[in-house]
């Protein structure tokens, strides 16, 4: 029995999966952040090794016929790090190194052509043709782009709250949720100053406000509802800059979690072939099987787990 | 002959001035950044001491009858630091500690009531009544506010350039100036990626792009012209949230330097009593004279220098 291994190493979690050729999942493991650009090559390599060992469990690693690692923020040098990790784990050959975008797309569809719309903390779209990225839109970072992503939504929500506090405008769910998130109490200008100080000191606090915008929108907050609508329109505008055949795969926490942003994007994409990304490690494992066998068909089984 | 000393300690430069009671300037000195919140208490104290010693020159410090220090980012504890500096320089009594906003306003007008509109790297308005700040608008920092200030203008300019590069839109002066500022060459997406990486790593590079937006606007770039108009409208909206009698004082590099932003703000404020801030150290020196004598009249002489 030959096996296939897939890894999806992201900025928050690293996931690894082990499958048989027919798509039966035999093992699964997770570990901490595996993005070498954000967390360093050594830490990323260690997280990937940990997830991979957990996925292998007690199975014979020499049975792994092919593997694919999708790593966010990897450069060419990281392939050598992965080769050492794979050898240390007893696998016969190193993985094919692809990006997190490749495995996210592969987790959603077996189609060689289509478009990925990814909105986690950041936001980007990628056009695939023959399973290779043929074009990218946005992904321009938290300061200047990533329009409609988690950081963008959080920043717009925090900004709206701070402006309302500074201007003495009426309160509401968004202002209350954002104030509580930053531990801001007292008179409005004092609350605004505290939020500004903490937000500037720790950008992740701003990204973490993204779910509060969704929560406030569901509670009927008009400002939050406006931000949700803007985010959805910007995300769809980004994917619309990469037209072509095949499905649109929605990936990333903002678009895969049930909530008002996903719902608004689904409404805007109504009538198109839209699928939701599944587990990235399963997508990577399926790509590994595809590399080795050159056939399709087992995709739904590979990605059925989790 | 009694003397008055004034200090304006900002985030880039510290200035000190020495005046006679009739407003004749006898000495002037500058030094590095004097903002204790941004640069540390020790460095700020040292810069202020250096500027003050230069302003005193060889004159007898015991003749200084009163002094005022306007310091950006000072808390109450900084008064003790200034008291030690003043004693080390031989002055008989410590300065009255005020904010950079107070001395900027005082440098522009002797009127006890009026409004300051300040746009340097940041942007804020302050309402003065009886020479005391009675209200503040914006000043909400680079991430969430400071609308129309230098960082805001720079970020909008860089964002517009990056978006145009990402979307394959036609070039123009703004895109060329921003690309050169970041040393970005080659095909558009590659240029965009380099600009994003450097801008996220060093916010000051973004603020430094503000004059490029003005330059591009003057060269007829429509995107840059739109940003300039937006900046001016936002600045005027900020000051309009603090209505009241008295003049409007324009301060900070964006509003005191000749250029399209200042010109657009002047057009929007046409028909109002608008004055431009002069040297902040002279404003502080004039406040010191006012503290001691309780009379007005010499303001134009105090602020005539430089």
Short mmCIF file of C-alpha atoms in Angstrom, two decimals, chain B residues 1-297:
data_model
loop_
_atom_site.label_atom_id
_atom_site.label_comp_id
_atom_site.label_asym_id
_atom_site.label_seq_id
_atom_site.Cartn_x
_atom_site.Cartn_y
_atom_site.Cartn_z
CA UNK B 1 17.13 94.08 31.35
CA UNK B 2 14.93 91.03 31.96
CA UNK B 3 14.68 88.22 29.42
CA UNK B 4 12.18 85.53 28.40
CA UNK B 5 12.92 82.06 27.08
CA UNK B 6 10.73 79.76 25.03
CA UNK B 7 11.19 76.18 23.88
CA UNK B 8 9.29 74.23 21.22
CA UNK B 9 10.27 70.56 21.47
CA UNK B 10 8.88 68.48 18.62
CA UNK B 11 9.32 65.07 17.10
CA UNK B 12 11.93 66.21 14.58
CA UNK B 13 13.55 69.39 15.95
CA UNK B 14 13.78 71.24 19.25
CA UNK B 15 13.93 75.03 19.07
CA UNK B 16 14.66 77.57 21.78
CA UNK B 17 14.46 81.37 21.67
CA UNK B 18 15.52 84.20 23.98
CA UNK B 19 13.69 87.54 23.85
CA UNK B 20 13.65 90.88 25.66
CA UNK B 21 10.38 92.15 27.11
CA UNK B 22 9.69 94.23 24.00
CA UNK B 23 10.05 91.20 21.76
CA UNK B 24 13.57 91.68 20.45
CA UNK B 25 15.11 88.30 19.79
CA UNK B 26 18.54 88.00 21.38
CA UNK B 27 19.27 84.33 20.88
CA UNK B 28 18.13 81.19 19.12
CA UNK B 29 19.17 77.55 19.18
CA UNK B 30 18.08 74.23 17.69
CA UNK B 31 18.75 70.60 18.52
CA UNK B 32 17.39 67.14 17.69
CA UNK B 33 14.04 65.57 18.57
CA UNK B 34 12.62 66.59 21.96
CA UNK B 35 9.52 64.38 22.20
CA UNK B 36 9.93 62.22 25.34
CA UNK B 37 7.17 59.78 24.35
CA UNK B 38 8.79 59.03 20.99
CA UNK B 39 12.48 59.36 21.79
CA UNK B 40 12.77 58.76 25.54
CA UNK B 41 12.94 61.12 28.48
CA UNK B 42 16.75 61.29 28.61
CA UNK B 43 17.23 62.08 24.91
CA UNK B 44 14.43 64.65 24.96
CA UNK B 45 15.87 66.35 28.06
CA UNK B 46 19.34 66.46 26.47
CA UNK B 47 18.02 67.95 23.20
CA UNK B 48 16.07 70.61 25.07
CA UNK B 49 19.13 71.49 27.18
CA UNK B 50 21.29 71.78 24.06
CA UNK B 51 18.82 74.08 22.30
CA UNK B 52 18.34 76.20 25.43
CA UNK B 53 22.11 76.62 25.99
CA UNK B 54 22.53 77.69 22.36
CA UNK B 55 19.72 80.25 22.69
CA UNK B 56 21.28 81.65 25.89
CA UNK B 57 24.65 81.97 24.19
CA UNK B 58 26.95 83.77 26.65
CA UNK B 59 24.14 85.75 28.32
CA UNK B 60 23.51 85.75 32.04
CA UNK B 61 20.81 83.07 32.62
CA UNK B 62 19.74 84.69 35.90
CA UNK B 63 18.17 87.48 33.83
CA UNK B 64 15.51 85.09 32.49
CA UNK B 65 12.41 86.20 34.35
CA UNK B 66 10.03 83.55 32.96
CA UNK B 67 10.07 80.73 30.47
CA UNK B 68 7.65 78.36 28.75
CA UNK B 69 8.41 74.95 27.26
CA UNK B 70 6.02 73.42 24.76
CA UNK B 71 6.76 69.70 24.56
CA UNK B 72 5.02 67.12 22.38
CA UNK B 73 4.32 63.86 24.19
CA UNK B 74 5.19 65.06 27.73
CA UNK B 75 3.50 63.69 30.83
CA UNK B 76 3.51 65.35 34.25
CA UNK B 77 6.74 63.62 35.25
CA UNK B 78 8.62 65.43 32.51
CA UNK B 79 8.26 68.72 34.44
CA UNK B 80 10.83 67.40 36.95
CA UNK B 81 13.26 66.63 34.10
CA UNK B 82 12.86 70.16 32.77
CA UNK B 83 13.36 71.64 36.27
CA UNK B 84 16.75 69.87 36.46
CA UNK B 85 17.73 71.08 32.98
CA UNK B 86 16.75 74.66 33.81
CA UNK B 87 18.74 74.56 37.07
CA UNK B 88 21.76 73.09 35.25
CA UNK B 89 21.59 75.96 32.76
CA UNK B 90 21.52 78.51 35.62
CA UNK B 91 17.94 79.75 35.28
CA UNK B 92 16.33 80.85 38.51
CA UNK B 93 13.00 79.07 38.09
CA UNK B 94 11.71 76.13 36.04
CA UNK B 95 9.59 76.66 32.92
CA UNK B 96 5.86 76.41 32.63
CA UNK B 97 5.28 73.14 30.75
CA UNK B 98 2.65 73.27 28.01
CA UNK B 99 2.05 71.17 24.89
CA UNK B 100 3.34 71.67 21.37
CA UNK B 101 -0.23 72.59 20.44
CA UNK B 102 -0.22 75.54 22.87
CA UNK B 103 2.97 77.06 21.48
CA UNK B 104 1.93 76.49 17.87
CA UNK B 105 -1.30 78.40 18.54
CA UNK B 106 0.53 81.15 20.44
CA UNK B 107 2.99 81.58 17.57
CA UNK B 108 0.14 82.45 15.24
CA UNK B 109 -2.03 84.83 17.23
CA UNK B 110 -2.20 86.81 20.48
CA UNK B 111 -5.97 86.17 20.61
CA UNK B 112 -7.03 84.18 23.70
CA UNK B 113 -9.80 82.49 21.66
CA UNK B 114 -9.42 80.81 18.31
CA UNK B 115 -8.74 77.50 16.62
CA UNK B 116 -5.55 75.71 15.65
CA UNK B 117 -5.41 73.44 12.62
CA UNK B 118 -2.18 71.44 12.76
CA UNK B 119 -1.04 69.17 9.92
CA UNK B 120 2.51 67.89 10.10
CA UNK B 121 3.00 64.13 9.94
CA UNK B 122 -0.21 63.88 11.97
CA UNK B 123 -3.31 66.09 11.86
CA UNK B 124 -5.49 67.59 14.59
CA UNK B 125 -7.48 70.67 15.47
CA UNK B 126 -7.68 72.33 18.89
CA UNK B 127 -10.12 74.95 20.11
CA UNK B 128 -8.67 77.59 22.45
CA UNK B 129 -10.71 79.62 24.90
CA UNK B 130 -8.85 81.90 27.31
CA UNK B 131 -5.64 80.38 25.89
CA UNK B 132 -6.64 76.98 27.28
CA UNK B 133 -7.53 74.00 25.07
CA UNK B 134 -11.31 73.58 25.26
CA UNK B 135 -11.70 70.86 22.64
CA UNK B 136 -9.75 68.60 20.32
CA UNK B 137 -10.71 66.95 17.03
CA UNK B 138 -8.88 64.08 15.30
CA UNK B 139 -5.23 63.60 16.27
CA UNK B 140 -6.21 59.93 16.23
CA UNK B 141 -2.87 58.63 14.95
CA UNK B 142 -1.45 57.26 11.73
CA UNK B 143 -3.34 53.95 11.74
CA UNK B 144 -6.87 55.19 12.38
CA UNK B 145 -6.96 58.97 11.99
CA UNK B 146 -4.82 62.08 11.39
CA UNK B 147 -6.91 62.61 8.26
CA UNK B 148 -5.26 64.95 5.76
CA UNK B 149 -1.89 64.98 7.58
CA UNK B 150 1.48 64.12 6.06
CA UNK B 151 1.32 60.40 6.77
CA UNK B 152 -2.26 60.22 5.53
CA UNK B 153 -1.33 62.01 2.28
CA UNK B 154 1.76 59.84 1.81
CA UNK B 155 -0.19 56.62 2.43
CA UNK B 156 -2.95 57.62 0.00
CA UNK B 157 -0.34 58.46 -2.62
CA UNK B 158 1.58 55.20 -2.16
CA UNK B 159 -1.67 53.22 -2.09
CA UNK B 160 -2.86 54.84 -5.33
CA UNK B 161 0.45 54.02 -7.00
CA UNK B 162 0.44 50.39 -5.79
CA UNK B 163 -3.17 49.88 -6.88
CA UNK B 164 -2.44 51.28 -10.31
CA UNK B 165 0.62 49.04 -10.66
CA UNK B 166 -1.34 45.97 -9.50
CA UNK B 167 -4.18 46.70 -11.92
CA UNK B 168 -2.03 47.55 -14.91
CA UNK B 169 -3.50 51.05 -15.11
CA UNK B 170 -1.73 53.79 -17.10
CA UNK B 171 1.25 55.44 -15.39
CA UNK B 172 1.88 59.09 -14.64
CA UNK B 173 3.89 61.41 -12.41
CA UNK B 174 2.60 59.96 -9.11
CA UNK B 175 3.43 56.36 -10.01
CA UNK B 176 6.85 57.37 -11.30
CA UNK B 177 7.72 59.49 -8.25
CA UNK B 178 6.54 56.84 -5.79
CA UNK B 179 8.38 54.05 -7.66
CA UNK B 180 11.61 56.08 -7.61
CA UNK B 181 11.15 56.92 -3.90
CA UNK B 182 11.10 53.18 -3.11
CA UNK B 183 13.71 52.24 -5.72
CA UNK B 184 11.13 50.07 -7.48
CA UNK B 185 11.89 49.09 -11.08
CA UNK B 186 10.88 46.39 -13.52
CA UNK B 187 7.46 45.03 -14.33
CA UNK B 188 4.48 46.56 -12.49
CA UNK B 189 3.57 43.73 -10.07
CA UNK B 190 7.22 43.43 -9.03
CA UNK B 191 7.38 47.18 -8.38
CA UNK B 192 4.17 46.99 -6.33
CA UNK B 193 5.51 44.13 -4.22
CA UNK B 194 8.73 46.00 -3.43
CA UNK B 195 6.86 49.17 -2.45
CA UNK B 196 4.50 47.18 -0.20
CA UNK B 197 7.39 45.41 1.53
CA UNK B 198 9.39 48.57 2.22
CA UNK B 199 6.36 50.66 3.22
CA UNK B 200 5.23 48.07 5.76
CA UNK B 201 8.76 47.83 7.18
CA UNK B 202 9.26 51.60 7.59
CA UNK B 203 6.28 53.86 8.10
CA UNK B 204 8.46 56.96 7.80
CA UNK B 205 9.07 56.12 4.13
CA UNK B 206 5.32 56.48 3.66
CA UNK B 207 5.16 59.85 5.43
CA UNK B 208 8.11 60.99 3.31
CA UNK B 209 6.03 60.36 0.18
CA UNK B 210 3.68 63.22 1.12
CA UNK B 211 5.68 65.91 -0.77
CA UNK B 212 5.69 63.61 -3.82
CA UNK B 213 1.90 63.73 -3.91
CA UNK B 214 2.06 67.54 -3.94
CA UNK B 215 4.73 67.46 -6.64
CA UNK B 216 2.68 65.07 -8.79
CA UNK B 217 -0.46 67.18 -8.31
CA UNK B 218 1.42 70.26 -9.50
CA UNK B 219 2.60 68.24 -12.51
CA UNK B 220 -1.07 67.60 -13.40
CA UNK B 221 -1.45 64.03 -12.08
CA UNK B 222 -5.19 63.50 -11.61
CA UNK B 223 -4.85 60.87 -8.86
CA UNK B 224 -2.50 63.10 -6.87
CA UNK B 225 -4.77 66.09 -7.40
CA UNK B 226 -7.67 64.07 -6.01
CA UNK B 227 -5.68 63.14 -2.90
CA UNK B 228 -4.70 66.78 -2.32
CA UNK B 229 -8.35 67.85 -2.57
CA UNK B 230 -9.45 65.07 -0.19
CA UNK B 231 -6.74 66.03 2.32
CA UNK B 232 -7.79 69.68 2.28
CA UNK B 233 -11.50 68.81 2.70
CA UNK B 234 -10.76 66.45 5.60
CA UNK B 235 -8.57 69.02 7.35
CA UNK B 236 -11.24 71.69 7.03
CA UNK B 237 -13.90 69.23 8.22
CA UNK B 238 -11.75 68.57 11.30
CA UNK B 239 -11.41 72.26 12.16
CA UNK B 240 -15.12 72.83 11.43
CA UNK B 241 -15.99 70.40 14.24
CA UNK B 242 -14.68 73.03 16.69
CA UNK B 243 -16.63 76.21 15.88
CA UNK B 244 -16.13 79.48 17.77
CA UNK B 245 -14.82 83.03 17.55
CA UNK B 246 -11.28 84.16 16.86
CA UNK B 247 -8.78 83.36 14.14
CA UNK B 248 -7.88 80.00 12.64
CA UNK B 249 -4.14 79.32 12.97
CA UNK B 250 -2.61 77.01 10.37
CA UNK B 251 0.40 75.08 11.67
CA UNK B 252 2.60 72.12 10.72
CA UNK B 253 4.63 71.50 7.60
CA UNK B 254 1.70 70.47 5.39
CA UNK B 255 -0.12 73.78 6.09
CA UNK B 256 2.76 76.25 6.46
CA UNK B 257 4.77 75.26 3.38
CA UNK B 258 3.59 76.72 0.10
CA UNK B 259 2.05 73.98 -1.98
CA UNK B 260 -1.22 72.59 -3.27
CA UNK B 261 -2.56 71.35 0.10
CA UNK B 262 -2.08 74.73 1.77
CA UNK B 263 -3.54 76.46 -1.28
CA UNK B 264 -6.61 74.20 -1.29
CA UNK B 265 -7.18 74.71 2.46
CA UNK B 266 -6.85 78.50 2.03
CA UNK B 267 -9.48 78.40 -0.73
CA UNK B 268 -11.86 76.39 1.47
CA UNK B 269 -11.32 78.84 4.37
CA UNK B 270 -11.69 81.95 2.18
CA UNK B 271 -13.50 84.77 3.99
CA UNK B 272 -12.43 83.61 7.45
CA UNK B 273 -9.73 85.12 9.68
CA UNK B 274 -6.84 82.77 8.86
CA UNK B 275 -3.26 83.24 10.06
CA UNK B 276 -0.19 81.05 9.67
CA UNK B 277 1.78 79.84 12.68
CA UNK B 278 5.28 81.27 13.05
CA UNK B 279 8.16 79.84 15.01
CA UNK B 280 6.94 77.83 18.01
CA UNK B 281 9.88 78.84 20.21
CA UNK B 282 8.95 82.50 19.67
CA UNK B 283 5.36 81.66 20.58
CA UNK B 284 6.60 80.02 23.78
CA UNK B 285 8.78 83.04 24.59
CA UNK B 286 5.82 85.34 24.06
CA UNK B 287 3.69 83.17 26.40
CA UNK B 288 6.48 83.49 29.01
CA UNK B 289 6.43 87.29 28.70
CA UNK B 290 2.65 87.22 28.97
CA UNK B 291 2.85 85.04 32.12
CA UNK B 292 5.11 87.58 33.78
CA UNK B 293 3.62 90.86 32.67
CA UNK B 294 0.01 90.07 31.99
CA UNK B 295 -0.07 92.45 29.02
CA UNK B 296 -0.34 91.99 25.27
CA UNK B 297 0.90 93.96 22.31
#
